[in-house]
Amino acid sequence: MRRALLIAGLLAGLVSSAALAQPVEREAGPLPRFFPHRETYLGLDPDQRTHFQLAYRVSSEADIAPGEIEMWFTQGEDRVSFEIDATGQINHLPDLRTLEAAPPVWINQPSGGMSLSMQFEARLPGGPAYAAEDLELALSQANNAIRQAAGVAALFAPNFKTLIFVYDGPAPTADAIHEDGSRTPLTAQENRVLVRPRDRNMRDVVRIELGGMPVRVLLDS
């Protein structure tokens, strides 16, 4: 009897595991819910957002690879799928008209099985050398946008001062180049190079030179 119960329990466990592994297609909510603040970002004058953007990443609570996560909505009879890369970043972002239409988004993850994060990223021309004025512009544009959106709560809004150059592997050598041609090594931590253009020792920097192209540049306080 005990052996029969044990076998039954094992079979039940296998059935439960198989059921959890089955794809789940469900309506998860209106489109704007998955892209917080994107409507506000797109509502800015284009000249006010040339050097920063909002990035959105998804991840599975069950450790499913980002490439296996699917998100889509329909336009007429067409299925519009989001492009999700190996890091979970959504590369196919909706425009303002689509956001305002607020179509329902479908995903292949069970309820509570997926999380989404939003990050501020710099959009810098050139590379792997960057002009100091472009670094400063990325920070100032992002901070101005936050203050506009926050209104009376702007005093409690984050203040970006740092650019984090993220690499797919160990961070390369990196230097700040001063007006007199001298160099100051930049801080490198594992796969990241940190730059704080507004620090006292960076005020006469004309550009930074990195030993390789980063995969993305985050803005942080």
PDB file of C-alpha atoms in Angstrom, residues 71-177:
ATOM      1  CA  MET A  71       4.559  39.172 -25.939  1.00  0.00           C
ATOM      2  CA  TRP A  72       2.211  40.360 -28.656  1.00  0.00           C
ATOM      3  CA  PHE A  73      -0.926  42.292 -29.513  1.00  0.00           C
ATOM      4  CA  THR A  74      -3.187  42.405 -32.545  1.00  0.00           C
ATOM      5  CA  GLN A  75      -3.780  45.199 -35.045  1.00  0.00           C
ATOM      6  CA  GLY A  76      -6.723  44.279 -37.196  1.00  0.00           C
ATOM      7  CA  GLU A  77      -5.955  40.739 -38.308  1.00  0.00           C
ATOM      8  CA  ASP A  78      -2.191  41.111 -37.768  1.00  0.00           C
ATOM      9  CA  ARG A  79      -0.316  39.744 -34.790  1.00  0.00           C
ATOM     10  CA  VAL A  80       2.395  42.218 -33.710  1.00  0.00           C
ATOM     11  CA  SER A  81       5.122  40.533 -31.664  1.00  0.00           C
ATOM     12  CA  PHE A  82       7.666  42.321 -29.513  1.00  0.00           C
ATOM     13  CA  GLU A  83      11.335  41.658 -30.197  1.00  0.00           C
ATOM     14  CA  ILE A  84      12.951  40.429 -26.970  1.00  0.00           C
ATOM     15  CA  ASP A  85      16.722  39.927 -27.039  1.00  0.00           C
ATOM     16  CA  ALA A  86      18.904  37.581 -24.994  1.00  0.00           C
ATOM     17  CA  THR A  87      19.049  40.066 -22.107  1.00  0.00           C
ATOM     18  CA  GLY A  88      15.265  40.406 -21.973  1.00  0.00           C
ATOM     19  CA  GLN A  89      15.214  43.896 -23.490  1.00  0.00           C
ATOM     20  CA  ILE A  90      12.175  44.720 -25.619  1.00  0.00           C
ATOM     21  CA  ASN A  91      13.467  46.203 -28.857  1.00  0.00           C
ATOM     22  CA  HIS A  92      10.170  46.678 -30.684  1.00  0.00           C
ATOM     23  CA  LEU A  93       8.626  49.588 -28.788  1.00  0.00           C
ATOM     24  CA  PRO A  94       5.132  50.942 -29.511  1.00  0.00           C
ATOM     25  CA  ASP A  95       4.581  54.449 -30.847  1.00  0.00           C
ATOM     26  CA  LEU A  96       2.304  57.010 -29.225  1.00  0.00           C
ATOM     27  CA  ARG A  97      -0.721  56.214 -31.390  1.00  0.00           C
ATOM     28  CA  THR A  98      -0.529  52.512 -30.530  1.00  0.00           C
ATOM     29  CA  LEU A  99      -0.152  53.263 -26.829  1.00  0.00           C
ATOM     30  CA  GLU A 100      -3.201  55.519 -26.889  1.00  0.00           C
ATOM     31  CA  ALA A 101      -5.229  52.770 -28.578  1.00  0.00           C
ATOM     32  CA  ALA A 102      -4.270  50.523 -25.622  1.00  0.00           C
ATOM     33  CA  PRO A 103      -4.768  47.100 -27.253  1.00  0.00           C
ATOM     34  CA  PRO A 104      -4.611  44.110 -24.908  1.00  0.00           C
ATOM     35  CA  VAL A 105      -1.215  42.426 -24.632  1.00  0.00           C
ATOM     36  CA  TRP A 106      -0.911  38.655 -24.698  1.00  0.00           C
ATOM     37  CA  ILE A 107       1.979  36.744 -23.141  1.00  0.00           C
ATOM     38  CA  ASN A 108       2.980  33.093 -22.906  1.00  0.00           C
ATOM     39  CA  GLN A 109       3.760  33.256 -19.173  1.00  0.00           C
ATOM     40  CA  PRO A 110       1.375  32.238 -16.361  1.00  0.00           C
ATOM     41  CA  SER A 111      -0.072  34.840 -14.039  1.00  0.00           C
ATOM     42  CA  GLY A 112       2.692  36.135 -11.784  1.00  0.00           C
ATOM     43  CA  GLY A 113       5.299  34.357 -13.885  1.00  0.00           C
ATOM     44  CA  MET A 114       6.909  37.408 -15.485  1.00  0.00           C
ATOM     45  CA  SER A 115       8.411  40.648 -14.212  1.00  0.00           C
ATOM     46  CA  LEU A 116       9.175  43.873 -16.064  1.00  0.00           C
ATOM     47  CA  SER A 117      11.685  46.600 -15.287  1.00  0.00           C
ATOM     48  CA  MET A 118      12.259  50.070 -16.735  1.00  0.00           C
ATOM     49  CA  GLN A 119      15.647  51.757 -16.963  1.00  0.00           C
ATOM     50  CA  PHE A 120      16.942  55.100 -18.166  1.00  0.00           C
ATOM     51  CA  GLU A 121      19.609  54.666 -20.832  1.00  0.00           C
ATOM     52  CA  ALA A 122      21.879  57.162 -22.565  1.00  0.00           C
ATOM     53  CA  ARG A 123      21.843  57.486 -26.361  1.00  0.00           C
ATOM     54  CA  LEU A 124      25.322  58.642 -27.263  1.00  0.00           C
ATOM     55  CA  PRO A 125      26.682  59.353 -30.741  1.00  0.00           C
ATOM     56  CA  GLY A 126      29.981  57.793 -31.716  1.00  0.00           C
ATOM     57  CA  GLY A 127      31.887  55.389 -29.529  1.00  0.00           C
ATOM     58  CA  PRO A 128      33.925  53.950 -28.034  1.00  0.00           C
ATOM     59  CA  ALA A 129      35.126  57.546 -27.562  1.00  0.00           C
ATOM     60  CA  TYR A 130      32.492  60.004 -26.372  1.00  0.00           C
ATOM     61  CA  ALA A 131      32.518  63.789 -26.108  1.00  0.00           C
ATOM     62  CA  ALA A 132      32.047  65.196 -22.614  1.00  0.00           C
ATOM     63  CA  GLU A 133      29.242  67.447 -23.847  1.00  0.00           C
ATOM     64  CA  ASP A 134      27.240  64.399 -24.970  1.00  0.00           C
ATOM     65  CA  LEU A 135      27.640  62.760 -21.556  1.00  0.00           C
ATOM     66  CA  GLU A 136      26.415  65.911 -19.842  1.00  0.00           C
ATOM     67  CA  LEU A 137      23.511  66.290 -22.257  1.00  0.00           C
ATOM     68  CA  ALA A 138      22.294  62.747 -21.561  1.00  0.00           C
ATOM     69  CA  LEU A 139      22.223  63.471 -17.829  1.00  0.00           C
ATOM     70  CA  SER A 140      20.598  66.890 -18.113  1.00  0.00           C
ATOM     71  CA  GLN A 141      17.883  65.733 -20.532  1.00  0.00           C
ATOM     72  CA  ALA A 142      16.923  62.772 -18.334  1.00  0.00           C
ATOM     73  CA  ASN A 143      16.868  64.917 -15.189  1.00  0.00           C
ATOM     74  CA  ASN A 144      14.811  67.633 -16.869  1.00  0.00           C
ATOM     75  CA  ALA A 145      12.291  65.058 -18.105  1.00  0.00           C
ATOM     76  CA  ILE A 146      11.895  63.626 -14.606  1.00  0.00           C
ATOM     77  CA  ARG A 147      11.367  67.063 -13.097  1.00  0.00           C
ATOM     78  CA  GLN A 148       8.732  67.913 -15.693  1.00  0.00           C
ATOM     79  CA  ALA A 149       6.882  64.665 -15.086  1.00  0.00           C
ATOM     80  CA  ALA A 150       7.178  64.865 -11.306  1.00  0.00           C
ATOM     81  CA  GLY A 151       5.747  68.371 -11.013  1.00  0.00           C
ATOM     82  CA  VAL A 152       5.480  69.402  -7.372  1.00  0.00           C
ATOM     83  CA  ALA A 153       7.144  66.113  -6.354  1.00  0.00           C
ATOM     84  CA  ALA A 154      10.329  66.980  -8.285  1.00  0.00           C
ATOM     85  CA  LEU A 155      12.225  67.492  -5.018  1.00  0.00           C
ATOM     86  CA  PHE A 156      11.858  63.768  -4.343  1.00  0.00           C
ATOM     87  CA  ALA A 157      12.758  62.633  -7.867  1.00  0.00           C
ATOM     88  CA  PRO A 158      16.106  60.905  -8.561  1.00  0.00           C
ATOM     89  CA  ASN A 159      18.988  63.026  -9.798  1.00  0.00           C
ATOM     90  CA  PHE A 160      21.150  61.245 -12.356  1.00  0.00           C
ATOM     91  CA  LYS A 161      24.878  61.935 -12.034  1.00  0.00           C
ATOM     92  CA  THR A 162      26.457  58.702 -13.288  1.00  0.00           C
ATOM     93  CA  LEU A 163      26.733  56.948 -16.635  1.00  0.00           C
ATOM     94  CA  ILE A 164      27.343  53.197 -16.436  1.00  0.00           C
ATOM     95  CA  PHE A 165      28.857  51.644 -19.553  1.00  0.00           C
ATOM     96  CA  VAL A 166      27.880  47.971 -19.496  1.00  0.00           C
ATOM     97  CA  TYR A 167      29.856  45.279 -21.340  1.00  0.00           C
ATOM     98  CA  ASP A 168      29.190  41.693 -22.304  1.00  0.00           C
ATOM     99  CA  GLY A 169      32.292  40.516 -20.474  1.00  0.00           C
ATOM    100  CA  PRO A 170      35.026  42.205 -18.421  1.00  0.00           C
ATOM    101  CA  ALA A 171      35.203  45.981 -18.685  1.00  0.00           C
ATOM    102  CA  PRO A 172      38.051  47.294 -20.864  1.00  0.00           C
ATOM    103  CA  THR A 173      40.542  50.001 -19.975  1.00  0.00           C
ATOM    104  CA  ALA A 174      38.977  53.469 -20.009  1.00  0.00           C
ATOM    105  CA  ASP A 175      40.349  56.995 -19.627  1.00  0.00           C
ATOM    106  CA  ALA A 176      39.076  60.535 -19.299  1.00  0.00           C
ATOM    107  CA  ILE A 177      40.979  62.978 -21.521  1.00  0.00           C
TER     108      ILE A 177
END
